[in-house]
Amino acid sequence: MIAVVGAGLMGAATAWELARRGHEVTLVEAHGIGHRHGSSHGSSRIFRRVYPDPLYVRLTGQAQERWRELEDDTATPLLRTTGGLDMGEDHDPAPTAALLAAAGVPHELLGPDAAAERWPHIRVTGPVLYHPDAGVIDADRTVAACVRRAVEHGAQALTGTRVTGLDVRPGGKAVLRTDDGRELVADTVVVAAGAWLPELGLPVELPPLRVTQQQVFHFRQHDPAVRWPTLIWDGALHLYGLPSGSDGGPLPAFKVAEHDRGTPTTARTRDGVVDPSSRARVSGFVRDRLPGLDPDPVAEASCLYTSTPDEDFVLDRRGPLVVVSPCSGHGAKFTPLIGAMAADLATGRAEPHPRFRLGRTA
């Protein structure tokens, strides 16, 4: 039996992948499916191909194919293509465009006048990199679809069941202890616990993991008919934006948030209180740069980042334990690919990528 701890995006995708391959799977989740205590809730996450790193450009292409496989198996639309813009005050998109060109990723480099003509609801004053494959992932729907199909493929899902301990027995089996007094014996355990990972006391050495509370804000569109692309802004502020989906309320809205400046916390102690200084900075940016939006947010929320020092993922195996932490605020776009990679590690079909190993230094 393979146990998967955590039914967020990565754990749910791993359980789905293992179950559809015919493995016996038990998925253990401390809360309910689709809970809002971690990093996997909400209707909007960015999918994009743009990275300043050839590894991640290649992985986004693999992930894009996996998203379509997941949609086909679950009969659920999960990734909506919108196109995406990369821009900023002193941002030079040419080097990144060269990486996209080398990987065969469709893209355009646009001057400010051409970009402003195409997107008049965005105030553009510098060069812009546009790539049409960018889009929006519905995280809530993805988690629900993965768990549903995993169960339909034969997996067992234990919800409201918190793992309180994990031991490795002589001989290589793993034992999970839960808060309801249960002991689960597994051949392999995939730990995809998100921000709870540093608190589990695993019998392996983890890289430094920094948990921060982030906040996101949703702004009403002045013209509900406008189709907004996703947006990355690098300058004095580091922000991202994307269509909100249902998180923004019944009318079309756009989600904008700071990628950095999160407040250090833990999964157990986060307070969920939105930082008013972040609200002021993001609203000021919207007022200045996104004239197609009302600068007063109509909705806001907090979530958690779990970050490594080098911002690479953790995806490795030690004995019967597979540790999955594709994090640092940019992992959601890779969800079904991470599920496949974790399943490969759990079943011995592949070795971990060197950059994702537990013992690396950063």
Short mmCIF file of C-alpha atoms in Angstrom, two decimals:
data_model
loop_
_atom_site.label_atom_id
_atom_site.label_comp_id
_atom_site.label_asym_id
_atom_site.label_seq_id
_atom_site.Cartn_x
_atom_site.Cartn_y
_atom_site.Cartn_z
CA MET A 1 0.00 0.00 0.00
CA ILE A 2 1.14 3.54 -0.77
CA ALA A 3 -0.01 6.24 1.64
CA VAL A 4 -0.20 9.88 0.58
CA VAL A 5 -0.19 12.47 3.37
CA GLY A 6 -1.94 15.69 2.41
CA ALA A 7 -4.77 16.24 -0.08
CA GLY A 8 -3.77 19.63 -1.38
CA LEU A 9 -2.89 20.07 -5.03
CA MET A 10 0.23 17.91 -4.96
CA GLY A 11 -1.03 15.14 -2.72
CA ALA A 12 -4.33 14.91 -4.58
CA ALA A 13 -2.54 14.76 -7.93
CA THR A 14 -0.16 12.09 -6.63
CA ALA A 15 -3.02 9.96 -5.31
CA TRP A 16 -4.82 10.30 -8.65
CA GLU A 17 -1.73 9.32 -10.64
CA LEU A 18 -0.94 6.31 -8.44
CA ALA A 19 -4.53 5.10 -8.35
CA ARG A 20 -5.00 5.34 -12.10
CA ARG A 21 -1.84 3.25 -12.51
CA GLY A 22 -3.53 0.54 -10.45
CA HIS A 23 -1.74 0.92 -7.11
CA GLU A 24 -3.39 0.52 -3.71
CA VAL A 25 -3.53 4.07 -2.32
CA THR A 26 -4.65 5.61 0.97
CA LEU A 27 -4.90 9.41 0.97
CA VAL A 28 -4.78 10.96 4.46
CA GLU A 29 -5.97 14.55 4.98
CA ALA A 30 -6.11 16.38 8.32
CA HIS A 31 -9.00 18.59 7.21
CA GLY A 32 -11.71 18.20 4.60
CA ILE A 33 -11.11 18.02 0.87
CA GLY A 34 -10.76 21.56 -0.46
CA HIS A 35 -10.10 23.16 2.94
CA ARG A 36 -8.77 26.72 3.13
CA HIS A 37 -6.01 26.33 5.72
CA GLY A 38 -3.04 25.90 3.40
CA SER A 39 -1.81 26.73 -0.10
CA SER A 40 -4.19 24.89 -2.43
CA HIS A 41 -7.52 26.65 -2.11
CA GLY A 42 -9.08 29.19 -4.44
CA SER A 43 -10.26 29.51 -8.00
CA SER A 44 -7.19 31.10 -9.59
CA ARG A 45 -3.53 30.15 -9.97
CA ILE A 46 -1.26 31.21 -12.83
CA PHE A 47 -0.09 28.82 -15.49
CA ARG A 48 2.79 30.24 -17.51
CA ARG A 49 5.78 29.12 -19.58
CA VAL A 50 8.02 32.11 -18.81
CA TYR A 51 11.00 31.37 -16.55
CA PRO A 52 14.59 32.66 -16.55
CA ASP A 53 15.66 29.02 -16.24
CA PRO A 54 15.62 26.39 -19.04
CA LEU A 55 14.74 23.59 -16.59
CA TYR A 56 11.47 25.19 -15.59
CA VAL A 57 10.64 26.23 -19.15
CA ARG A 58 10.93 22.56 -20.11
CA LEU A 59 8.90 21.41 -17.11
CA THR A 60 6.09 23.86 -17.88
CA GLY A 61 5.74 22.24 -21.30
CA GLN A 62 5.50 18.80 -19.72
CA ALA A 63 3.02 20.13 -17.18
CA GLN A 64 0.84 21.61 -19.91
CA GLU A 65 0.50 18.17 -21.50
CA ARG A 66 -0.30 16.63 -18.12
CA TRP A 67 -3.02 19.21 -17.45
CA ARG A 68 -4.81 18.09 -20.61
CA GLU A 69 -4.48 14.44 -19.52
CA LEU A 70 -5.96 15.30 -16.14
CA GLU A 71 -8.83 17.21 -17.75
CA ASP A 72 -9.54 14.26 -20.04
CA ASP A 73 -9.56 11.71 -17.21
CA THR A 74 -11.67 13.82 -14.87
CA ALA A 75 -13.92 15.29 -17.58
CA THR A 76 -13.37 18.64 -15.86
CA PRO A 77 -12.03 21.90 -17.36
CA LEU A 78 -9.17 23.02 -15.10
CA LEU A 79 -6.78 25.20 -17.13
CA ARG A 80 -8.18 28.18 -19.04
CA THR A 81 -5.85 29.85 -21.52
CA THR A 82 -5.74 33.66 -21.36
CA GLY A 83 -2.26 34.65 -22.57
CA GLY A 84 0.18 36.36 -20.25
CA LEU A 85 2.32 39.50 -19.97
CA ASP A 86 5.71 39.96 -18.31
CA MET A 87 6.70 43.57 -17.72
CA GLY A 88 8.12 45.99 -15.16
CA GLU A 89 9.70 49.36 -14.52
CA ASP A 90 13.23 48.38 -15.56
CA HIS A 91 12.41 44.91 -16.84
CA ASP A 92 14.29 43.69 -19.91
CA PRO A 93 12.30 40.77 -21.36
CA ALA A 94 14.79 39.97 -24.14
CA PRO A 95 16.87 37.34 -22.26
CA THR A 96 13.76 35.45 -21.19
CA ALA A 97 12.36 35.68 -24.71
CA ALA A 98 15.56 34.06 -25.97
CA LEU A 99 15.02 31.12 -23.60
CA LEU A 100 11.45 30.74 -24.84
CA ALA A 101 12.66 30.84 -28.44
CA ALA A 102 15.24 28.12 -27.73
CA ALA A 103 12.48 25.94 -26.26
CA GLY A 104 10.06 26.61 -29.10
CA VAL A 105 7.56 28.41 -26.86
CA PRO A 106 5.34 30.89 -28.77
CA HIS A 107 5.87 34.48 -27.65
CA GLU A 108 6.05 38.10 -28.78
CA LEU A 109 8.23 41.02 -27.73
CA LEU A 110 6.20 44.24 -27.87
CA GLY A 111 7.07 47.87 -27.41
CA PRO A 112 4.93 50.01 -25.09
CA ASP A 113 2.83 51.56 -27.86
CA ALA A 114 1.92 48.22 -29.42
CA ALA A 115 1.16 46.70 -26.02
CA ALA A 116 -0.94 49.67 -24.92
CA GLU A 117 -2.98 49.42 -28.11
CA ARG A 118 -3.68 45.74 -27.50
CA TRP A 119 -4.36 46.09 -23.76
CA PRO A 120 -5.68 49.64 -23.19
CA HIS A 121 -6.87 48.69 -19.69
CA ILE A 122 -3.19 48.32 -18.63
CA ARG A 123 -0.84 51.33 -18.46
CA VAL A 124 2.26 50.18 -20.30
CA THR A 125 5.42 52.30 -20.33
CA GLY A 126 8.11 49.77 -21.26
CA PRO A 127 8.74 46.61 -23.28
CA VAL A 128 6.42 43.64 -22.78
CA LEU A 129 6.86 39.91 -23.28
CA TYR A 130 3.61 38.22 -24.27
CA HIS A 131 3.12 34.46 -24.49
CA PRO A 132 -0.23 33.03 -25.52
CA ASP A 133 0.00 29.75 -23.58
CA ALA A 134 -0.41 31.40 -20.17
CA GLY A 135 -3.64 30.88 -18.32
CA VAL A 136 -5.54 30.31 -15.10
CA ILE A 137 -5.82 27.10 -13.08
CA ASP A 138 -8.83 26.49 -10.84
CA ALA A 139 -7.15 25.06 -7.74
CA ASP A 140 -10.35 24.15 -5.89
CA ARG A 141 -11.72 22.30 -8.87
CA THR A 142 -8.39 20.54 -9.44
CA VAL A 143 -8.20 19.18 -5.90
CA ALA A 144 -11.81 18.00 -6.01
CA ALA A 145 -11.39 16.36 -9.41
CA CYS A 146 -8.16 14.57 -8.47
CA VAL A 147 -9.59 13.17 -5.25
CA ARG A 148 -12.83 12.14 -6.90
CA ARG A 149 -11.06 10.29 -9.70
CA ALA A 150 -8.50 8.76 -7.33
CA VAL A 151 -11.36 7.24 -5.33
CA GLU A 152 -13.09 6.11 -8.52
CA HIS A 153 -9.82 4.43 -9.51
CA GLY A 154 -9.84 2.58 -6.17
CA ALA A 155 -8.06 4.85 -3.68
CA GLN A 156 -9.25 5.27 -0.10
CA ALA A 157 -9.53 8.83 1.23
CA LEU A 158 -9.35 9.43 4.98
CA THR A 159 -10.43 12.99 5.79
CA GLY A 160 -10.36 14.74 9.15
CA THR A 161 -7.46 12.47 10.03
CA ARG A 162 -4.23 14.11 11.16
CA VAL A 163 -0.89 12.31 11.01
CA THR A 164 0.81 12.62 14.40
CA GLY A 165 3.86 10.43 13.80
CA LEU A 166 5.74 8.51 11.16
CA ASP A 167 8.29 5.75 11.78
CA VAL A 168 10.28 3.44 9.56
CA ARG A 169 10.34 -0.17 10.73
CA PRO A 170 13.24 -2.57 10.31
CA GLY A 171 12.68 -4.13 6.95
CA GLY A 172 11.64 -0.88 5.32
CA LYS A 173 7.91 -0.53 5.98
CA ALA A 174 6.57 2.81 7.20
CA VAL A 175 4.02 3.29 9.97
CA LEU A 176 1.73 6.32 10.13
CA ARG A 177 0.10 7.15 13.46
CA THR A 178 -3.00 9.34 13.38
CA ASP A 179 -4.88 11.42 15.90
CA ASP A 180 -7.75 8.92 16.02
CA GLY A 181 -5.44 6.19 17.32
CA ARG A 182 -4.99 4.44 14.02
CA GLU A 183 -1.74 2.95 12.72
CA LEU A 184 -1.36 2.60 8.96
CA VAL A 185 1.39 0.35 7.64
CA ALA A 186 2.57 1.31 4.17
CA ASP A 187 5.21 0.12 1.76
CA THR A 188 5.78 3.74 0.76
CA VAL A 189 4.59 7.08 2.16
CA VAL A 190 4.39 10.18 -0.02
CA VAL A 191 4.45 13.24 2.24
CA ALA A 192 2.86 16.24 0.50
CA ALA A 193 1.93 18.20 3.60
CA GLY A 194 2.62 21.72 2.34
CA ALA A 195 3.25 24.21 5.14
CA TRP A 196 2.83 21.42 7.72
CA LEU A 197 5.90 19.60 6.38
CA PRO A 198 8.42 21.26 8.76
CA GLU A 199 6.24 20.31 11.74
CA LEU A 200 5.83 16.58 11.03
CA GLY A 201 9.13 15.49 12.55
CA LEU A 202 10.03 13.25 9.63
CA PRO A 203 13.01 10.91 10.08
CA VAL A 204 14.83 12.66 7.22
CA GLU A 205 16.74 15.93 7.10
CA LEU A 206 14.81 18.63 5.26
CA PRO A 207 16.31 21.70 3.62
CA PRO A 208 15.46 25.00 5.34
CA LEU A 209 11.77 25.67 4.70
CA ARG A 210 10.37 29.13 5.30
CA VAL A 211 6.60 29.41 5.73
CA THR A 212 5.03 32.80 5.10
CA GLN A 213 1.50 34.12 5.12
CA GLN A 214 0.68 35.88 1.85
CA GLN A 215 -2.36 37.91 0.90
CA VAL A 216 -4.26 38.33 -2.34
CA PHE A 217 -6.73 41.00 -3.45
CA HIS A 218 -9.50 41.01 -6.04
CA PHE A 219 -10.48 44.11 -8.02
CA ARG A 220 -13.67 44.58 -10.02
CA GLN A 221 -13.30 45.13 -13.77
CA HIS A 222 -14.77 48.39 -15.05
CA ASP A 223 -15.77 46.59 -18.26
CA PRO A 224 -16.95 43.03 -17.51
CA ALA A 225 -16.50 42.06 -21.17
CA VAL A 226 -12.72 42.63 -21.24
CA ARG A 227 -10.63 39.43 -21.32
CA TRP A 228 -7.59 40.06 -19.14
CA PRO A 229 -4.30 38.23 -19.59
CA THR A 230 -2.22 37.09 -16.65
CA LEU A 231 0.39 39.60 -15.52
CA ILE A 232 3.84 39.50 -13.94
CA TRP A 233 5.33 42.82 -12.79
CA ASP A 234 8.96 43.16 -11.71
CA GLY A 235 10.13 46.48 -10.36
CA ALA A 236 10.09 48.19 -6.98
CA LEU A 237 7.15 45.85 -6.38
CA HIS A 238 7.05 42.20 -7.43
CA LEU A 239 3.45 41.37 -8.23
CA TYR A 240 1.34 38.95 -10.18
CA GLY A 241 -2.18 39.30 -11.51
CA LEU A 242 -4.74 37.01 -13.12
CA PRO A 243 -8.48 36.68 -13.64
CA SER A 244 -10.08 35.92 -10.28
CA GLY A 245 -12.70 33.34 -11.06
CA SER A 246 -15.29 32.78 -8.36
CA ASP A 247 -12.96 34.11 -5.62
CA GLY A 248 -13.61 37.64 -6.88
CA GLY A 249 -17.37 37.43 -6.49
CA PRO A 250 -20.22 37.14 -9.00
CA LEU A 251 -18.88 39.81 -11.39
CA PRO A 252 -15.60 39.63 -13.37
CA ALA A 253 -12.63 40.60 -11.23
CA PHE A 254 -8.85 40.47 -11.36
CA LYS A 255 -6.61 39.08 -8.64
CA VAL A 256 -3.43 41.00 -7.78
CA ALA A 257 -0.90 40.13 -5.08
CA GLU A 258 2.70 40.60 -4.00
CA HIS A 259 4.92 37.63 -4.63
CA ASP A 260 7.31 38.63 -1.86
CA ARG A 261 6.93 40.43 1.51
CA GLY A 262 5.07 37.58 3.17
CA THR A 263 4.91 37.41 6.98
CA PRO A 264 6.87 34.50 8.55
CA THR A 265 4.54 32.08 10.30
CA THR A 266 3.74 28.38 10.63
CA ALA A 267 0.81 26.31 9.44
CA ARG A 268 -0.49 26.10 13.01
CA THR A 269 0.03 29.72 14.07
CA ARG A 270 -0.91 31.75 10.97
CA ASP A 271 -3.61 34.25 11.88
CA GLY A 272 -5.25 34.79 8.48
CA VAL A 273 -5.32 38.57 9.01
CA VAL A 274 -4.60 40.47 5.81
CA ASP A 275 -1.69 42.89 6.07
CA PRO A 276 -3.06 46.45 5.55
CA SER A 277 0.29 47.66 4.21
CA SER A 278 0.14 45.07 1.45
CA ARG A 279 -3.41 46.12 0.65
CA ALA A 280 -2.25 49.73 0.34
CA ARG A 281 0.69 48.85 -1.92
CA VAL A 282 -1.34 46.60 -4.19
CA SER A 283 -4.25 49.04 -4.43
CA GLY A 284 -1.79 51.82 -5.25
CA PHE A 285 -0.31 49.71 -8.03
CA VAL A 286 -3.78 48.99 -9.43
CA ARG A 287 -4.65 52.68 -9.33
CA ASP A 288 -1.43 53.57 -11.15
CA ARG A 289 -0.99 50.72 -13.63
CA LEU A 290 -4.32 48.95 -14.12
CA PRO A 291 -6.88 51.65 -15.02
CA GLY A 292 -9.31 48.99 -16.20
CA LEU A 293 -9.91 48.01 -12.57
CA ASP A 294 -11.61 49.65 -9.60
CA PRO A 295 -8.68 50.18 -7.18
CA ASP A 296 -10.71 49.28 -4.10
CA PRO A 297 -10.63 45.49 -3.56
CA VAL A 298 -13.95 43.64 -3.51
CA ALA A 299 -12.46 40.55 -1.86
CA GLU A 300 -9.23 39.52 -0.15
CA ALA A 301 -7.76 36.41 1.44
CA SER A 302 -4.58 34.93 2.87
CA CYS A 303 -2.69 31.78 1.97
CA LEU A 304 0.66 30.16 2.74
CA TYR A 305 3.95 29.90 0.86
CA THR A 306 6.53 27.27 1.83
CA SER A 307 9.84 28.37 0.33
CA THR A 308 13.28 26.84 -0.08
CA PRO A 309 16.34 29.13 -0.11
CA ASP A 310 17.01 28.45 -3.80
CA GLU A 311 13.29 28.37 -4.73
CA ASP A 312 13.77 24.93 -6.31
CA PHE A 313 11.36 22.18 -5.34
CA VAL A 314 11.87 19.31 -2.91
CA LEU A 315 11.05 16.02 -4.62
CA ASP A 316 13.13 13.12 -3.34
CA ARG A 317 13.01 9.69 -1.74
CA ARG A 318 14.65 8.33 1.41
CA GLY A 319 13.89 4.69 2.12
CA PRO A 320 10.09 4.29 2.08
CA LEU A 321 9.49 8.07 2.29
CA VAL A 322 8.92 10.35 -0.68
CA VAL A 323 9.03 14.04 0.28
CA VAL A 324 7.08 16.37 -2.00
CA SER A 325 7.34 20.12 -1.52
CA PRO A 326 7.01 21.89 -4.90
CA CYS A 327 6.76 25.23 -3.32
CA SER A 328 8.22 28.75 -3.13
CA GLY A 329 5.04 30.24 -4.54
CA HIS A 330 5.40 28.92 -8.07
CA GLY A 331 4.49 25.23 -7.88
CA ALA A 332 0.76 25.12 -8.62
CA LYS A 333 1.22 25.27 -12.40
CA PHE A 334 3.12 21.96 -12.25
CA THR A 335 0.47 20.04 -10.26
CA PRO A 336 -0.22 17.02 -12.51
CA LEU A 337 3.45 16.76 -13.50
CA ILE A 338 4.50 16.74 -9.84
CA GLY A 339 1.91 14.03 -9.23
CA ALA A 340 3.49 11.91 -11.95
CA MET A 341 7.06 12.59 -10.73
CA ALA A 342 6.10 11.73 -7.14
CA ALA A 343 4.35 8.57 -8.31
CA ASP A 344 7.48 7.59 -10.25
CA LEU A 345 9.60 8.03 -7.11
CA ALA A 346 7.10 6.11 -5.00
CA THR A 347 7.12 3.13 -7.39
CA GLY A 348 10.84 3.16 -8.19
CA ARG A 349 10.34 4.14 -11.82
CA ALA A 350 12.64 7.18 -11.71
CA GLU A 351 15.43 8.85 -9.78
CA PRO A 352 14.97 12.36 -8.35
CA HIS A 353 16.22 15.32 -10.33
CA PRO A 354 19.51 16.51 -8.77
CA ARG A 355 18.16 20.01 -8.19
CA PHE A 356 15.21 18.65 -6.22
CA ARG A 357 17.12 16.39 -3.84
CA LEU A 358 16.78 16.66 -0.07
CA GLY A 359 20.51 16.84 0.59
CA ARG A 360 21.39 19.67 -1.76
CA THR A 361 22.96 22.85 -0.41
CA ALA A 362 21.62 26.31 -1.20
#
